[in-house]
Amino acid sequence: MQRRDFLKMTSMALALTSGMPQFLARAATQAGGDKTLVVIQLSGGNDGLNTLVPYGNDAYYAARPNIAIPRKDVIPVTDVLGMNPALRPFVPLLEDNEFAWIENVGYPNPNRSHFASMAIWHTADPTGANREGWIGRIAETIGDPFCATYVGDIAPLAVRSDTLTLPVVDDPDTYQVTLPSGIEDEYQSLLNLKRGGEAAFIQQSTLNMLKHTRETQSSLKKYRAGAKYPESKFGERLKDLAKLVASGEAGRILYTSLGGFDTHAAQRAEQDELLKMLSEGLTAFRADLISQGLYDRVMVLAFSEFGRRVHENNSAGTDHGKGGVMFAFGKGIKGGIHGESPDLENLDDGDVRYQVDFRGVYARTLKNWLNLDPREVLGKDFDGPAFV
Amino acid sequence: MLKPYQGAFSKEEAAHLLRRTCWGAPLKEVEEAVKNGLNGTVDDLLNFSLKPAPHNPFDYRDAIKPGRGFQLTQLNWLFEMLHGSEPFRENLALMWHNHFVVATDKVKSGAVLTDYLNTLRKHALGSFTDLALAVSKHPSMLRYLDNDQNVKGRPNENFSRELLELFTVGIGNYTEKDIQEGARALTGWTIKKVGKGTGEEGAEFVYAKNKHDAGVKTYLGKTGNFSGEEVVQMAAEHPAAATFVSRKILRHFVSDVPSEADVKALADTWTRTNGNLRTVIREVLLSEAFFSEHARNSRIKSPVEYIVGTLRTAQMKPNENDKFYEQLGKTLARLGQLPLTPPDVSGWAGGRDWISDATLLTRMRFAAQISKTIKNKKDLTLLLLGRNNPGIENLIRDLPADRQAYLLMVSPEYQLA
């Protein structure tokens, strides 16, 4: 039997029986660990240069006469690099040395399409040959479809696998099944019928969902919010993340996204607002985890599919570029700036050249935080900056 | 050319055809289709009128607060889908909306969005080049992809990129240079606001000649002093567009994973007819591919198909209570497909994306609510699943109609289109 068929069958068996089969219990132990990774996807191509600003570089101001962050507004991190003022809530984390910026991140032969580029980050495969997400592959590698949860409505490719459906929660409070009375047996029988094609995929997804909702509901009651979150959809999502971490049913990886970074026009107003929402939301999330006594086991990692062109366009915005910035924070993080200030004298067709392959960042995270073998997930060896 | 379907046209095939084209139909319409035959039914579908549904309670002009207008347009469309006499026209509009995407995060005007939908309806079965030109010059698109701010000197590339990547030729068939040159040709296309200066105002296309870059450009292998119109036309008539858009049409009507042979066969028809959408779509609906076992087992229902299809099949009468439609809009949003609000410019990817814990739970809740209203057991499985299914029928036979309907609606089979 193929490993995949085997996994498919076992996850169905798992949902149909109350006791966990021996071999799965073993896999789950290997998959265990008390560390949680929170991935934040910034969709639309966040402009790295206006996020971590090269304020010591005149070329930056020459390229962006209208949208550069004025020197006086930058929050300095080093002599040449500093943060967008909308990121002020992150200052205490930097001071505590638990906030890392990773500069000039990208991948070979960069693609300026949102969708091709996002798929490359999701699959960790710049050739586009792999159709499974890197987190979906983690689930397959350790044989546990419940190791990662996406919080939101439509799960990104990163948390998809060919054979497993990973949990997606849009609202933990309504994350439960209530059948009309008197049809429980028929419903069970309906889900036990033999099926093929896409119906079999949906059948398996339903069985996984039944198991996961049951377990999550039984542990959700523990949570009381320990911080005030900003009133936004993103704030709500982060509160849901904290709730799932506190319930102990989140799996080892949580994933959510914030969109709107496609700033072709009027960039300052739009991006600053998003960065404010991002930093306020994430610092509330951190405060909440601290009050729950859970912060030590959580690491947050944020990425976007690409940075933007160095020169502004005529609509006070920027078009699609290449290298960008990532950031991470948590107690296990080595704070500060990893990598060099972007070289604005030596551009790649108008864009910042990447210096760090994002797969190296994933590899570090897998190995040093999640205690997993990066090679199994990424296919070969990568190494990245020592931020964790 | 796709191989024409030669088999029988009984209730099962008629139910399948009406599910895929009109989201669903009550038994009476299925029986009429059988009487009418396959060719007759398809011709009736293709010859739709442009008349809107009568007594639609939602009108963007009734908005009092700015920002409400576009919501009224969304509800107006939902009402049209549910109660209008031309569901196939609306289905085509939805397909083209998911191709030439605009969204309410940047286009917040009810007037502009209503006119955008009317543009899609009008050109839905015309020439693809006309459709592409009409949408490209539409204020909604000019705003959505920032071409209204694309001026000579340092162009805004947003629309130029998506024109090639998502609307016409697809990745692999153009270079970064084509995007930059296309953007130059499209400089000067902008919009002028019309109306009373409220948030609900309209807009119209304007060509700002002094902002247009009239220099020589090289685009998709040709060199000339191209205008915006010429660039859109060259992209729409490029051979790769035939394949790229044919694949999308097959994904909409036939399968989440259409066969390469079918894509090629349909692209041949497209090329032969210069992208005549009526011929292309008619061929799909009359094809063996459309009625194949593969097609019937490999397409996951979108939220609109789930919600609108269920309510059309159950023959829901127009509801007096506006809140009912507001609620349906919220359900569609939770399921990931609120019309005019796709996640990004690539639209809804569909397929397995529609299935997650969260969406399965929302579908179950909707099923619980709607199945209560179903009282008649006759041909329920055929109507809901599009075919008979003895396995499921045996399980539910002794239950009352509403419980039968619930179990059918939460079955894996009902999640398929």
Tab-separated table of C-alpha atoms in Angstrom, chain B residues 117-309:
chain	number	residue	atom	x	y	z
B	117	LEU	CA	-22.199	43.734	-14.078
B	118	ASN	CA	-24.349	44.959	-16.955
B	119	THR	CA	-21.221	45.103	-19.118
B	120	LEU	CA	-20.431	41.474	-18.272
B	121	ARG	CA	-24.033	40.403	-19.011
B	122	LYS	CA	-24.105	42.246	-22.309
B	123	HIS	CA	-20.831	40.786	-23.613
B	124	ALA	CA	-21.075	37.384	-21.901
B	125	LEU	CA	-21.694	35.520	-25.168
B	126	GLY	CA	-20.165	37.991	-27.596
B	127	SER	CA	-16.599	38.292	-28.810
B	128	PHE	CA	-13.899	37.887	-26.174
B	129	THR	CA	-11.992	40.879	-27.556
B	130	ASP	CA	-15.058	43.108	-27.180
B	131	LEU	CA	-15.563	41.852	-23.635
B	132	ALA	CA	-11.898	42.450	-22.786
B	133	LEU	CA	-11.987	45.965	-24.249
B	134	ALA	CA	-15.250	46.875	-22.538
B	135	VAL	CA	-14.032	45.726	-19.135
B	136	SER	CA	-10.542	47.210	-19.535
B	137	LYS	CA	-12.016	50.648	-20.213
B	138	HIS	CA	-14.650	50.300	-17.527
B	139	PRO	CA	-14.309	52.720	-14.591
B	140	SER	CA	-14.461	49.788	-12.168
B	141	MET	CA	-11.376	48.170	-13.702
B	142	LEU	CA	-9.547	51.455	-14.195
B	143	ARG	CA	-9.983	52.092	-10.490
B	144	TYR	CA	-9.459	48.544	-9.265
B	145	LEU	CA	-6.076	48.086	-10.913
B	146	ASP	CA	-4.960	51.724	-10.700
B	147	ASN	CA	-4.835	52.413	-14.418
B	148	ASP	CA	-6.728	55.619	-13.670
B	149	GLN	CA	-3.374	56.794	-12.309
B	150	ASN	CA	-1.223	55.453	-15.111
B	151	VAL	CA	0.528	58.412	-16.707
B	152	LYS	CA	3.401	59.053	-19.055
B	153	GLY	CA	6.846	59.178	-17.441
B	154	ARG	CA	6.766	56.611	-14.695
B	155	PRO	CA	3.826	54.338	-15.474
B	156	ASN	CA	1.707	52.336	-13.043
B	157	GLU	CA	2.032	48.697	-14.128
B	158	ASN	CA	-0.757	47.137	-12.112
B	159	PHE	CA	-3.364	46.711	-14.842
B	160	SER	CA	-0.837	45.991	-17.593
B	161	ARG	CA	0.533	43.056	-15.577
B	162	GLU	CA	-2.807	41.465	-14.758
B	163	LEU	CA	-4.054	41.969	-18.308
B	164	LEU	CA	-1.375	39.518	-19.435
B	165	GLU	CA	-1.051	37.293	-16.395
B	166	LEU	CA	-4.693	36.787	-15.443
B	167	PHE	CA	-7.003	38.107	-18.154
B	168	THR	CA	-5.507	36.931	-21.454
B	169	VAL	CA	-2.327	34.982	-22.181
B	170	GLY	CA	-1.257	33.630	-18.746
B	171	ILE	CA	2.182	33.197	-17.168
B	172	GLY	CA	4.901	31.941	-19.488
B	173	ASN	CA	3.635	33.790	-22.530
B	174	TYR	CA	4.986	37.278	-21.881
B	175	THR	CA	8.013	39.031	-20.434
B	176	GLU	CA	8.485	41.725	-17.795
B	177	LYS	CA	9.343	44.006	-20.701
B	178	ASP	CA	5.892	43.362	-22.230
B	179	ILE	CA	4.308	44.501	-18.969
B	180	GLN	CA	6.333	47.686	-18.893
B	181	GLU	CA	5.655	48.477	-22.546
B	182	GLY	CA	1.976	47.637	-22.193
B	183	ALA	CA	1.748	50.012	-19.237
B	184	ARG	CA	3.198	52.783	-21.432
B	185	ALA	CA	0.556	52.143	-24.085
B	186	LEU	CA	-2.171	52.272	-21.442
B	187	THR	CA	-1.092	55.628	-20.029
B	188	GLY	CA	-3.755	58.298	-20.215
B	189	TRP	CA	-6.690	55.943	-19.637
B	190	THR	CA	-8.422	57.372	-16.631
B	191	ILE	CA	-11.822	58.206	-15.160
B	192	LYS	CA	-13.932	61.237	-14.534
B	193	LYS	CA	-16.438	61.309	-11.717
B	194	VAL	CA	-20.047	61.982	-12.593
B	195	GLY	CA	-23.005	62.483	-10.304
B	196	LYS	CA	-23.822	64.431	-7.215
B	197	GLY	CA	-20.506	64.111	-5.443
B	198	THR	CA	-21.765	61.563	-2.929
B	199	GLY	CA	-20.131	58.254	-2.149
B	200	GLU	CA	-22.550	56.605	-4.555
B	201	GLU	CA	-21.517	58.631	-7.551
B	202	GLY	CA	-20.693	57.144	-10.912
B	203	ALA	CA	-17.688	57.529	-13.127
B	204	GLU	CA	-16.875	57.387	-16.802
B	205	PHE	CA	-13.888	56.579	-18.970
B	206	VAL	CA	-11.696	59.469	-20.107
B	207	TYR	CA	-8.723	59.462	-22.430
B	208	ALA	CA	-6.241	62.076	-21.207
B	209	LYS	CA	-4.193	62.611	-24.341
B	210	ASN	CA	-1.577	64.780	-22.651
B	211	LYS	CA	-0.841	61.953	-20.192
B	212	HIS	CA	-0.446	59.308	-22.879
B	213	ASP	CA	2.971	58.081	-23.907
B	214	ALA	CA	2.778	58.188	-27.700
B	215	GLY	CA	6.265	56.750	-28.279
B	216	VAL	CA	7.114	53.478	-30.002
B	217	LYS	CA	6.598	50.299	-27.944
B	218	THR	CA	7.409	46.633	-28.434
B	219	TYR	CA	4.595	44.415	-27.160
B	220	LEU	CA	4.184	40.646	-27.500
B	221	GLY	CA	6.691	40.559	-30.327
B	222	LYS	CA	5.338	43.483	-32.340
B	223	THR	CA	6.637	47.028	-32.528
B	224	GLY	CA	4.564	50.133	-33.110
B	225	ASN	CA	3.106	53.283	-31.762
B	226	PHE	CA	0.461	51.312	-29.854
B	227	SER	CA	-2.587	52.746	-28.116
B	228	GLY	CA	-4.216	51.202	-25.053
B	229	GLU	CA	-6.941	49.680	-27.224
B	230	GLU	CA	-4.371	48.047	-29.474
B	231	VAL	CA	-2.534	46.536	-26.537
B	232	VAL	CA	-5.727	45.042	-25.039
B	233	GLN	CA	-6.681	43.734	-28.469
B	234	MET	CA	-3.260	42.165	-29.076
B	235	ALA	CA	-3.382	40.441	-25.698
B	236	ALA	CA	-6.975	39.221	-26.173
B	237	GLU	CA	-6.257	37.892	-29.666
B	238	HIS	CA	-2.920	36.289	-28.808
B	239	PRO	CA	-2.957	32.506	-29.491
B	240	ALA	CA	-2.147	31.766	-25.822
B	241	ALA	CA	-5.358	33.513	-24.720
B	242	ALA	CA	-7.390	30.866	-26.554
B	243	THR	CA	-5.907	28.139	-24.370
B	244	PHE	CA	-5.803	30.165	-21.172
B	245	VAL	CA	-9.429	31.270	-21.242
B	246	SER	CA	-10.754	27.978	-22.664
B	247	ARG	CA	-9.269	26.228	-19.641
B	248	LYS	CA	-11.114	28.623	-17.349
B	249	ILE	CA	-14.407	28.020	-19.126
B	250	LEU	CA	-13.956	24.269	-18.788
B	251	ARG	CA	-13.133	24.701	-15.110
B	252	HIS	CA	-16.323	26.706	-14.639
B	253	PHE	CA	-18.642	24.273	-16.402
B	254	VAL	CA	-16.973	20.870	-16.565
B	255	SER	CA	-14.249	19.966	-14.086
B	256	ASP	CA	-11.839	21.419	-11.536
B	257	VAL	CA	-9.148	19.551	-13.474
B	258	PRO	CA	-10.131	19.580	-17.186
B	259	SER	CA	-8.193	17.211	-19.425
B	260	GLU	CA	-5.497	18.730	-21.625
B	261	ALA	CA	-7.145	17.147	-24.665
B	262	ASP	CA	-10.415	18.989	-23.884
B	263	VAL	CA	-8.571	22.266	-23.337
B	264	LYS	CA	-6.850	21.905	-26.683
B	265	ALA	CA	-10.060	20.927	-28.497
B	266	LEU	CA	-11.911	23.947	-27.119
B	267	ALA	CA	-8.979	26.282	-27.823
B	268	ASP	CA	-9.113	25.104	-31.459
B	269	THR	CA	-12.741	26.166	-31.672
B	270	TRP	CA	-11.840	29.471	-30.016
B	271	THR	CA	-9.091	30.117	-32.554
B	272	ARG	CA	-11.305	29.123	-35.498
B	273	THR	CA	-14.057	31.528	-34.375
B	274	ASN	CA	-11.779	34.357	-33.139
B	275	GLY	CA	-12.973	33.902	-29.583
B	276	ASN	CA	-16.711	33.777	-30.293
B	277	LEU	CA	-17.979	33.021	-26.806
B	278	ARG	CA	-21.439	31.854	-27.890
B	279	THR	CA	-19.943	29.136	-30.107
B	280	VAL	CA	-17.342	28.164	-27.516
B	281	ILE	CA	-19.762	27.898	-24.588
B	282	ARG	CA	-22.462	26.175	-26.656
B	283	GLU	CA	-19.910	23.569	-27.672
B	284	VAL	CA	-19.057	22.928	-24.011
B	285	LEU	CA	-22.693	22.382	-23.012
B	286	LEU	CA	-23.268	19.940	-25.869
B	287	SER	CA	-20.057	17.989	-25.362
B	288	GLU	CA	-19.363	14.486	-24.215
B	289	ALA	CA	-16.903	16.009	-21.761
B	290	PHE	CA	-19.749	17.927	-20.079
B	291	PHE	CA	-21.838	14.784	-19.487
B	292	SER	CA	-18.898	12.476	-18.724
B	293	GLU	CA	-18.501	10.533	-15.494
B	294	HIS	CA	-15.301	12.518	-14.879
B	295	ALA	CA	-17.203	15.805	-15.094
B	296	ARG	CA	-19.842	14.567	-12.678
B	297	ASN	CA	-17.354	13.482	-10.011
B	298	SER	CA	-14.702	16.145	-10.145
B	299	ARG	CA	-16.188	19.559	-9.587
B	300	ILE	CA	-16.710	20.950	-6.087
B	301	LYS	CA	-19.647	23.334	-5.646
B	302	SER	CA	-18.779	26.956	-5.061
B	303	PRO	CA	-20.650	28.736	-2.246
B	304	VAL	CA	-22.878	30.518	-4.768
B	305	GLU	CA	-23.698	27.174	-6.343
B	306	TYR	CA	-24.444	25.750	-2.908
B	307	ILE	CA	-26.635	28.586	-1.668
B	308	VAL	CA	-28.298	29.792	-4.860
B	309	GLY	CA	-28.583	26.285	-6.285
